[in-house]
Coordinates of C-alpha atoms and ligand atoms in Angstrom, one line a residue:
X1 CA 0.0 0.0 0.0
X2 CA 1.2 3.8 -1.3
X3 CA 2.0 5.1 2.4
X4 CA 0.4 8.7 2.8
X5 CA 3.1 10.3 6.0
X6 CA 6.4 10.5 5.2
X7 CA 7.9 9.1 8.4
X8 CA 7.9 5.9 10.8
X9 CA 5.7 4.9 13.6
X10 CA 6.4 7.6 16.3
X11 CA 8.8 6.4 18.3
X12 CA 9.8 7.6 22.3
X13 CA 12.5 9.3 22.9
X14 CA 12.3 10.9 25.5
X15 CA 12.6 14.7 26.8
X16 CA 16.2 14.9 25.6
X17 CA 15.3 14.2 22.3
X18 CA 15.5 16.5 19.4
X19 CA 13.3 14.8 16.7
X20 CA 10.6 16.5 15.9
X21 CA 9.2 13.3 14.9
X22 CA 9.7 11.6 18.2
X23 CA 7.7 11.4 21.7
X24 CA 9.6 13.1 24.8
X25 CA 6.7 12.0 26.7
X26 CA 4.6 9.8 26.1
X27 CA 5.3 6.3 26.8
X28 CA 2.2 4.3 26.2
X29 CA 3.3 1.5 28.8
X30 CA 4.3 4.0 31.2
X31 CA 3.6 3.7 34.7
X32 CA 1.1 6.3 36.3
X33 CA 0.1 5.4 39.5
X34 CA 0.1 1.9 38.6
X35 CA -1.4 2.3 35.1
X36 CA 0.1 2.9 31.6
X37 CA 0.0 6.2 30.1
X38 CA -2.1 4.3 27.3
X39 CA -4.9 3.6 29.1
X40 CA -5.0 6.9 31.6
X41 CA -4.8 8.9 28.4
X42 CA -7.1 6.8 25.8
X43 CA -6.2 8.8 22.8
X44 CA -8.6 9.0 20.2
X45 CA -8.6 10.6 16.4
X46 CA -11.6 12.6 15.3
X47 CA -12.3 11.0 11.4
X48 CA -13.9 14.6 10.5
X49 CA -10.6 16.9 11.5
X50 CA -8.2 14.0 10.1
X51 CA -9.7 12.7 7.0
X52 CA -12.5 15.6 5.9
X53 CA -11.2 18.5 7.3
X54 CA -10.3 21.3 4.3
X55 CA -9.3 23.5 6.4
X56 CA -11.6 26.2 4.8
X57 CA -12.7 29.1 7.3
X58 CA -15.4 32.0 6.6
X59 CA -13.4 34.0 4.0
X60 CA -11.4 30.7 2.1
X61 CA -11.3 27.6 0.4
X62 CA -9.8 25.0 1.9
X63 CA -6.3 24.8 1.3
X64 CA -5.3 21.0 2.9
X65 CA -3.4 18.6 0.6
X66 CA -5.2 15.2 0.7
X67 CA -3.0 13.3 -2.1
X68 CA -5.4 10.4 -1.7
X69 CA -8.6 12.0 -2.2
X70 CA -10.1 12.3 -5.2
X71 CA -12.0 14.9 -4.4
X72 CA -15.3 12.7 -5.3
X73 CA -18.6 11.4 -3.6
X74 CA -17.8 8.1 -4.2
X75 CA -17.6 5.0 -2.3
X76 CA -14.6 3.9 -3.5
X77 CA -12.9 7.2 -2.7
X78 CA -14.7 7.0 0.9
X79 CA -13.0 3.3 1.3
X80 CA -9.7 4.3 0.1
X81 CA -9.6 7.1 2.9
X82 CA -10.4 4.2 5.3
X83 CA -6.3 2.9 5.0
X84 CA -5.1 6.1 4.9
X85 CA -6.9 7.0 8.5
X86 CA -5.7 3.9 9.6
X87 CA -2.2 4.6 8.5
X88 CA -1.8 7.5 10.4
X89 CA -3.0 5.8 13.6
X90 CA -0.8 2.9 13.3
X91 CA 2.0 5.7 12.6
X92 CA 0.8 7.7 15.9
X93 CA -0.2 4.4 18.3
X94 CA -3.4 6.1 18.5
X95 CA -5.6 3.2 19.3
X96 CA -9.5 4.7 19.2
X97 CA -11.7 7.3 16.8
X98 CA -14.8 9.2 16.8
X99 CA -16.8 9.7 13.8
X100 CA -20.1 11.4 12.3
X101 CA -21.8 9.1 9.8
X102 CA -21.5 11.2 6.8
X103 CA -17.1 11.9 7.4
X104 CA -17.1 8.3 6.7
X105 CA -19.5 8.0 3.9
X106 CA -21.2 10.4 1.3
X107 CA -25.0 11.4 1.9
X108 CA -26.1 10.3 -1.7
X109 CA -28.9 11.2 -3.3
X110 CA -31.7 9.4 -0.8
X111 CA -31.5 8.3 2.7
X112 CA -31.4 4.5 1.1
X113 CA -28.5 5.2 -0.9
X114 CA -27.1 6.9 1.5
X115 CA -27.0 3.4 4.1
X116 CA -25.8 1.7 1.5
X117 CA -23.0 3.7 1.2
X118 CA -22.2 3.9 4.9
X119 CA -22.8 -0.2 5.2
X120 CA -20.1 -0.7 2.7
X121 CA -17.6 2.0 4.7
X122 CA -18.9 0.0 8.0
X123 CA -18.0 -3.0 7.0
X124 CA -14.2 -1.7 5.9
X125 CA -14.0 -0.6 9.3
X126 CA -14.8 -3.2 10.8
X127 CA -11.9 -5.5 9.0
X128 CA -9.3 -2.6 9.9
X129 CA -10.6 -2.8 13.7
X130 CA -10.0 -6.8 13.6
X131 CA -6.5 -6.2 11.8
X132 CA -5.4 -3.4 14.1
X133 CA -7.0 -4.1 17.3
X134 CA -8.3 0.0 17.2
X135 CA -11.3 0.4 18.9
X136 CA -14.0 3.0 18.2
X137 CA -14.7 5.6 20.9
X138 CA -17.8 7.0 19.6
X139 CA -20.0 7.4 17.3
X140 CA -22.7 10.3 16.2
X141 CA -24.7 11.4 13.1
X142 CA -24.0 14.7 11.5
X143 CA -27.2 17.0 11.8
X144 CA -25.9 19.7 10.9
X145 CA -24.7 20.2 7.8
X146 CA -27.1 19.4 5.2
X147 CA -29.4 22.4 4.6
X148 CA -32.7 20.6 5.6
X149 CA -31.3 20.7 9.0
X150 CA -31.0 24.9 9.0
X151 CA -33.7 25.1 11.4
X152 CA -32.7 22.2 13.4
X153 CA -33.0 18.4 13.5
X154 CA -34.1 17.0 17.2
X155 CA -36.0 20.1 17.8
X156 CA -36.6 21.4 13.8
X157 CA -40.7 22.5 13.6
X158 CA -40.9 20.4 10.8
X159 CA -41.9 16.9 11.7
X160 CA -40.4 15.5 8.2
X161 CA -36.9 17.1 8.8
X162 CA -37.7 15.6 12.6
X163 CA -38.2 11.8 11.0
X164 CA -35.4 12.1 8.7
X165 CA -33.0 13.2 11.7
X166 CA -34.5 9.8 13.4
X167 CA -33.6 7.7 10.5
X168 CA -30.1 9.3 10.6
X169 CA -29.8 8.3 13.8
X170 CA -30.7 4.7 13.9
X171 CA -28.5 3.7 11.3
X172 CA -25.4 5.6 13.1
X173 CA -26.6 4.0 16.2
X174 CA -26.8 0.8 14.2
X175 CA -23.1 1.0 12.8
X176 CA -21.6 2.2 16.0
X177 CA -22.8 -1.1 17.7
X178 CA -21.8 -2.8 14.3
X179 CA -18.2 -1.5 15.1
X180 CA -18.2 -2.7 19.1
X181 CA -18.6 1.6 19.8
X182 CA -17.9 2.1 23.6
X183 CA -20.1 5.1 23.1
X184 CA -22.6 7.6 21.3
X185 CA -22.9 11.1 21.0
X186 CA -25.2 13.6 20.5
X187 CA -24.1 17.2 19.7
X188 CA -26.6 19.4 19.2
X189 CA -25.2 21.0 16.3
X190 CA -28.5 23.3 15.3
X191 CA -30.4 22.4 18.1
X192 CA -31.1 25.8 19.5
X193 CA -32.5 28.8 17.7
X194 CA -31.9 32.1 16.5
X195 CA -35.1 34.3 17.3
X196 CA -37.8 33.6 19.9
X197 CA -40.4 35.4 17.2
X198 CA -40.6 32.3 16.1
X199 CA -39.8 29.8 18.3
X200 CA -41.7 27.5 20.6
X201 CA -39.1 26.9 23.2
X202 CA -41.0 24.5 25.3
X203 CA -42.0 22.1 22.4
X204 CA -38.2 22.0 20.9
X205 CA -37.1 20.9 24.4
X206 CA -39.9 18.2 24.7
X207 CA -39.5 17.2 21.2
X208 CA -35.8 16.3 22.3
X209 CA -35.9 14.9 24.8
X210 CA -38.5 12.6 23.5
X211 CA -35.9 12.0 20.4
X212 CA -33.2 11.2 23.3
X213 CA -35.8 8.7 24.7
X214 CA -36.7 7.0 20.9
X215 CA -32.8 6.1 20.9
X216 CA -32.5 5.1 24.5
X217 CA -35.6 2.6 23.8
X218 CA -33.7 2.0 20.1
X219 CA -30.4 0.8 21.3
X220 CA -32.0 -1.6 23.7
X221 CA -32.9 -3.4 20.8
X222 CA -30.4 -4.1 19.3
X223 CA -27.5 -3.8 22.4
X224 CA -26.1 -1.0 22.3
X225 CA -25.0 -0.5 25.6
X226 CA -23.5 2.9 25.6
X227 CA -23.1 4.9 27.4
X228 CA -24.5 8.4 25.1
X229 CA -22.9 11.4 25.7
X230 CA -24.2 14.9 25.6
X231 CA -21.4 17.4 24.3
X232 CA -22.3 20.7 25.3
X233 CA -21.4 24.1 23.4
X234 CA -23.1 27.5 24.0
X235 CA -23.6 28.7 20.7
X236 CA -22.4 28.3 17.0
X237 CA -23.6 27.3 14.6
X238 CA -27.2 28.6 16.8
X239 CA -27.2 31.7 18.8
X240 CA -28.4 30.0 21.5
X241 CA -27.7 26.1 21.8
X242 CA -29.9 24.2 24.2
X243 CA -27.4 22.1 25.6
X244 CA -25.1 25.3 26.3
X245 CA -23.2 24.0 29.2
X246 CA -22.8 21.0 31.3
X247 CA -25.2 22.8 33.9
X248 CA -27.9 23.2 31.2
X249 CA -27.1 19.6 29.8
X250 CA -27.7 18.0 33.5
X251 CA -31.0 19.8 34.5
X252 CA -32.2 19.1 30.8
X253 CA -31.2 15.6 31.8
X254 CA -32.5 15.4 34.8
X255 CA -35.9 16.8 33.9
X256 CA -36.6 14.2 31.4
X257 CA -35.3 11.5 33.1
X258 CA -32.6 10.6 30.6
X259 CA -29.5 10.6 33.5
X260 CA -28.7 7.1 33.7
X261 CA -28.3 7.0 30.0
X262 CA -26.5 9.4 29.5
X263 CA -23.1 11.2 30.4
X264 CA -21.3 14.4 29.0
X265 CA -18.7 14.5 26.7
X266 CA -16.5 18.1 27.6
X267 CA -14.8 20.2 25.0
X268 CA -12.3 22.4 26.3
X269 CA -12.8 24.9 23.3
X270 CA -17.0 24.9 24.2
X271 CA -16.4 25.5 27.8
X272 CA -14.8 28.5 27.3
X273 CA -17.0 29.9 24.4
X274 CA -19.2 29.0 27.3
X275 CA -17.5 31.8 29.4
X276 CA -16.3 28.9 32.0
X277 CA -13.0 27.0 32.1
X278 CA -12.4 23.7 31.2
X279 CA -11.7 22.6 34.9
X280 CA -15.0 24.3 35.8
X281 CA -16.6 22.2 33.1
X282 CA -15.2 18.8 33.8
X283 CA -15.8 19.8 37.8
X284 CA -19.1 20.1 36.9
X285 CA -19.6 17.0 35.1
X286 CA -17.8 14.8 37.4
X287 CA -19.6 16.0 40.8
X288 CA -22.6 14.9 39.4
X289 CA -20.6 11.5 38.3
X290 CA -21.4 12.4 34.9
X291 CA -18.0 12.7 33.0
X292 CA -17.9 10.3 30.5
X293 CA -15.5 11.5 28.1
X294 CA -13.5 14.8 26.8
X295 CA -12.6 16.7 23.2
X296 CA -9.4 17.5 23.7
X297 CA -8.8 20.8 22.0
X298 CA -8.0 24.5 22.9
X299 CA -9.4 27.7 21.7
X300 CA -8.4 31.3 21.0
X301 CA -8.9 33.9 23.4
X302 CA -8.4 36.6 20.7
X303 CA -10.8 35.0 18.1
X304 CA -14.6 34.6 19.0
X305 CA -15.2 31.0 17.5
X306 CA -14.9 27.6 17.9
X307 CA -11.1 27.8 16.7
X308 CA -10.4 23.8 17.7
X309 CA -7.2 24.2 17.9
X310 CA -4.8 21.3 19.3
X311 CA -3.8 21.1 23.2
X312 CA -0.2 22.7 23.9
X313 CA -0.7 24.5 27.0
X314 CA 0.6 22.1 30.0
X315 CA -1.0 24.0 32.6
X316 CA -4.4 22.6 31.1
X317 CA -3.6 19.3 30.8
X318 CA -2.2 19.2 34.0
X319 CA -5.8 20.8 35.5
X320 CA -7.7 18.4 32.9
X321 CA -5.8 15.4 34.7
X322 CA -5.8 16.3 38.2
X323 CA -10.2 15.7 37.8
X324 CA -9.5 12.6 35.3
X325 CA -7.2 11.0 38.0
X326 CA -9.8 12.6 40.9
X327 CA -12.4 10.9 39.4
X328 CA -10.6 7.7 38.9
X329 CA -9.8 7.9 35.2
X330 CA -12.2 7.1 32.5
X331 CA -14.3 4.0 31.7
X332 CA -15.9 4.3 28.3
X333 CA -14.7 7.7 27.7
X334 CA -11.4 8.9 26.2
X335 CA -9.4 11.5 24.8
X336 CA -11.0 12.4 21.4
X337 CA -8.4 15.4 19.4
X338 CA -11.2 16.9 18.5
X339 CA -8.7 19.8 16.8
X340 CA -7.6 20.4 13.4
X341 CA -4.4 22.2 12.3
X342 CA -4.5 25.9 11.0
X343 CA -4.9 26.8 7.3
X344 CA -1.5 27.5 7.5
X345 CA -0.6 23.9 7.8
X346 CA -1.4 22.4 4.7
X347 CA 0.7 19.6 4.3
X348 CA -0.1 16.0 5.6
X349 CA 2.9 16.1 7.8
X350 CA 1.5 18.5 10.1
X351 CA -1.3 16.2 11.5
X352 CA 1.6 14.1 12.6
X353 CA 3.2 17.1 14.4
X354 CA 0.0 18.3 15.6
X355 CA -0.7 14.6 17.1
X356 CA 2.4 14.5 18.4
X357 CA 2.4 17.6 20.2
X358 CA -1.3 17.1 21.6
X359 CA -0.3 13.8 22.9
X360 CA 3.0 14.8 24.4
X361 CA 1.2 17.6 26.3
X362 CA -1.3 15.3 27.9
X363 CA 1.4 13.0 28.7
X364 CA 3.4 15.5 30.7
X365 CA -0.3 16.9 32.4
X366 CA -0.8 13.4 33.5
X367 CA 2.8 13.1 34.9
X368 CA 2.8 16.5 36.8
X369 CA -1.0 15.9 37.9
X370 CA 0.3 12.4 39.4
X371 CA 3.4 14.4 40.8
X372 CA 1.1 17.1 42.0
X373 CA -1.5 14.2 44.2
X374 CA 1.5 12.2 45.5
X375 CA 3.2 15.5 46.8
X376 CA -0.8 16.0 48.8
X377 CA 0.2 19.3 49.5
X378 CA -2.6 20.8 47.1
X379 CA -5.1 18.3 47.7
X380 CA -4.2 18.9 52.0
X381 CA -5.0 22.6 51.9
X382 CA -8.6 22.3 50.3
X383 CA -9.6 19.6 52.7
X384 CA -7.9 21.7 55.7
X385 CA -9.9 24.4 54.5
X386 CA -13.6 23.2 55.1
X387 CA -11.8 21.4 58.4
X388 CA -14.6 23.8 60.1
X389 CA -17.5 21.6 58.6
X390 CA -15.7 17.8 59.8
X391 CA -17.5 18.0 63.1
X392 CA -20.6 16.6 64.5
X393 CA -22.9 19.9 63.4
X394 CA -21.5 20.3 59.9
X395 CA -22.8 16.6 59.8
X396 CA -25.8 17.4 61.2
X397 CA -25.5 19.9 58.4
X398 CA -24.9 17.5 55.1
X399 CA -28.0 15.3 56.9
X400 CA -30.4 18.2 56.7
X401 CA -30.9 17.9 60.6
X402 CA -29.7 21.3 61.2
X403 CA -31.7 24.4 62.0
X404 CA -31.0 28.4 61.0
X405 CA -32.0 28.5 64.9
X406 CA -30.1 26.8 66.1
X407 CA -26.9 28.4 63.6
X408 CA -28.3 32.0 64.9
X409 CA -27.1 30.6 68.7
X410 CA -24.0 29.9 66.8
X411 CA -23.5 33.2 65.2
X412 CA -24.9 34.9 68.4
X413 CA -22.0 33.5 70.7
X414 CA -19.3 33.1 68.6
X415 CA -18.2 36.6 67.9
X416 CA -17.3 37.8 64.7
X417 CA -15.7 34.6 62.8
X418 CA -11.6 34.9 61.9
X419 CA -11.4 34.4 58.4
X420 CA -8.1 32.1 57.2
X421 CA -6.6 33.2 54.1
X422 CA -7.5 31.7 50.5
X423 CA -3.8 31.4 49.7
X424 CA -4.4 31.4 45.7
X425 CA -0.9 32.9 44.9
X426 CA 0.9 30.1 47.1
X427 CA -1.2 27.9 45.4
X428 CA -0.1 28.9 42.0
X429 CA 3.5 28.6 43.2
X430 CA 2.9 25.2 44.4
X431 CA 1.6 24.2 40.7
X432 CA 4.1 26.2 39.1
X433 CA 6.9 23.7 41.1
X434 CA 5.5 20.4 39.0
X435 CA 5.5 22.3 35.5
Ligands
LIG501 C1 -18.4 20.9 17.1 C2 -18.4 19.6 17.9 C3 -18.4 18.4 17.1 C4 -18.7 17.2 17.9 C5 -19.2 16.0 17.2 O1 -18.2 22.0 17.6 O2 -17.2 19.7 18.7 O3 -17.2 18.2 16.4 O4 -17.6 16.8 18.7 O5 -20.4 16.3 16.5
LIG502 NI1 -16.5 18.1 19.8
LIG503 NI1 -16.3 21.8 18.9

């Protein structure tokens, strides 16, 4: 076969190295508190960015050299991109990948043609899993591009565009568990709206959630055992996205009784479109034991979009880490790049550099996060700090067995309280020594 990246399987080297084309620190059979890096980190390649992405933006064409695409809606073009995508993970010893139903296969003329077409692309996948051992973190179905999606798909007014979402997807449900899928995802690319003049805000909701419900009941059928993840995003493509953060996501989830099916999937680059941080985000998520899996990307505080750009900053992936490991890593979930390189980067070689570099920073988060909870020092100040609430009243407190009565006698003897210090700056320093 014509190999498509100029270069070997990426090999470690470790941080002394000087190839560009090498690891300094990821070790996939690494130790990490008694786990290798491999499966803390469960790296996963995003089909769209890799294999689809032309890296157009709003004012140009796309300017990305795919020497193995023919440019065409074909099948056969859609198979032959199945062995390069799997070159480039064997070449990275990225062992899982996301996909949307229609980066894999063309959307042909009718919705039958259309499964055909994604059947045939299935089945290619599934001989490359069996050959490679790769696994497939999630699935999804793209409702969003296609212009009969413009005013929705889960919650369009239309009840045709509504069906044809359905039929979308329960065949991308059907492949995923086709493909052993550990997971499903729905983002909710236009489902949100752009004016309340003409938008029934209470009927999109229900309408979704009873769509959620329909593939809840659907993958019972046929075994899919899940889990589906919600990715949350404030806005774009819609000025307002339902499932805008992982707050909204939950109480939408909660209301409708869809929480034991589901979990979130966090972006780092939606959170803070989302005016949050990713930490806050992920925080959120797992207190509610709801963090399922993560799009590993960064954005641009300079530039107002979705930018996707790949991870380099280490004080992320360190934060990122510190709740992964907190909440005892993942189970289904994983690392998904969701990022694609700038228009800039044109040539094939740079998704190798970008990979590498994404990967190598996540490596070194989950090193210095592990440094940072063996040292304790962090993890000792925030528990010293709510020491006032270990006693017997702050447990009659967490019970609900407390009165503001009997607080008031509290406050009324006990003088003004003697605040301690928050210490942020120490605690900055204290990172700052594991970086
Ligand atoms: C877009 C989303 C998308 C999802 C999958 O902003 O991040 O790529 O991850 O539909
Ligand atoms: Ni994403
Ligand atoms: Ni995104």
């Amino acid at each position: 076969m014509t190999s498509f990246f100029a270069c070997d399987p990426i090999p470690y080297e470790g941080p002394s190295s000087r190839n560009p084309l090498a690891f300094k620190h990821y070790q996939p059979d690494e130790l990490v508190e008694g786990k290798p890096m491999r499966e803390h980190l469960r790296f996963a390649a995003p089909y769209w960015h890799v294999m689809r992405n032309v890296l157009a933006d709003p004012f140009g064409s796309g300017t990305a050299q795919m020497p193995w695409d023919d440019g065409s809606d074909s099948v056969e073009n859609a198979l032959k991109r199945v062995d390069v995508f799997f070159e480039f993970l064997a070449k990275m010893g990225i062992e899982y990948y996301c996909w949307h139903d229609r980066d894999i296969a063309p959307e042909l003329n009718d919705l039958a043609a259309s499964n055909q077409a994604l059947d045939a692309v299935v089945a290619k996948l599934k001989d490359k899993q069996a050959e490679t051992g790769v696994k497939l973190l999630w699935g999804t179905a793209c409702l969003f591009a296609h212009p009969r999606y413009a005013q929705g798909a889960a919650t369009s007014p239309d009840l045709k565009v509504y069906s044809y979402a359905a039929a979308q997807v329960k065949k991308a449900l059907e492949a995923t568990r086709e493909l052993d899928g550990l997971g499903y995802t729905f983002w909710g690319g236009r489902e949100g709206y752009a004016t309340l003049l003409n938008t029934d805000m209470k009927r999109e909701l229900d309408n979704l959630a009873a769509f959620l419900h329909m593939a809840v009941d659907h993958a019972k059928q046929i075994g899919f055992e899940g889990p589906f993840y919600i990715e949350p995003k404030p806005r774009e493509p819609a000025t307002h996205q339902y499932d805008s953060d992982a707050a909204a996501c939950l109480n939408f989830l909660r209301e409708y009784g869809l929480m034991e099916h589901f979990k979130l999937n966090i972006e780092t680059n939606h959170a803070t479109l989302a005016g949050h941080t990713m930490e806050h985000e992920l925080t959120v998520a797992a207190n509610a034991g709801m963090l399922g899996s993560i799009d590993a990307n960064r954005g641009d505080t300079l530039i107002g979009w979705d930018t996707d750009q790949f991870p380099t900053d280490l004080y992320l992936t360190t934060q990122v880490m510190l709740v992964v490991l907190g909440m005892g890593g993942f189970r289904t979930g994983g690392l998904n790049f969701d990022a694609k390189r700038r228009r800039e980067s044109h040539d094939p070689m740079d998704l190798i550099y970008a990979h590498i570099g994404g990967m190598d920073t996540f490596a070194r988060g989950l090193k210095t996060a592990a440094a940072i909870r063996k040292d304790g020092r962090l993890s000792a100040f925030t528990q010293e700090r709510y020491q006032s609430f270990d006693g017997e009243l702050g447990k009659r407190i967490a019970d609900g067995k407390c009165s503001l009565s009997e607080l008031e006698q509290l406050a009324l003897s006990g003088g003004e309280p003697e605040l301690a210090s928050g210490r942020q700056e120490l605690l900055e320093n204290l990172i700052n020594e594991f970086i």
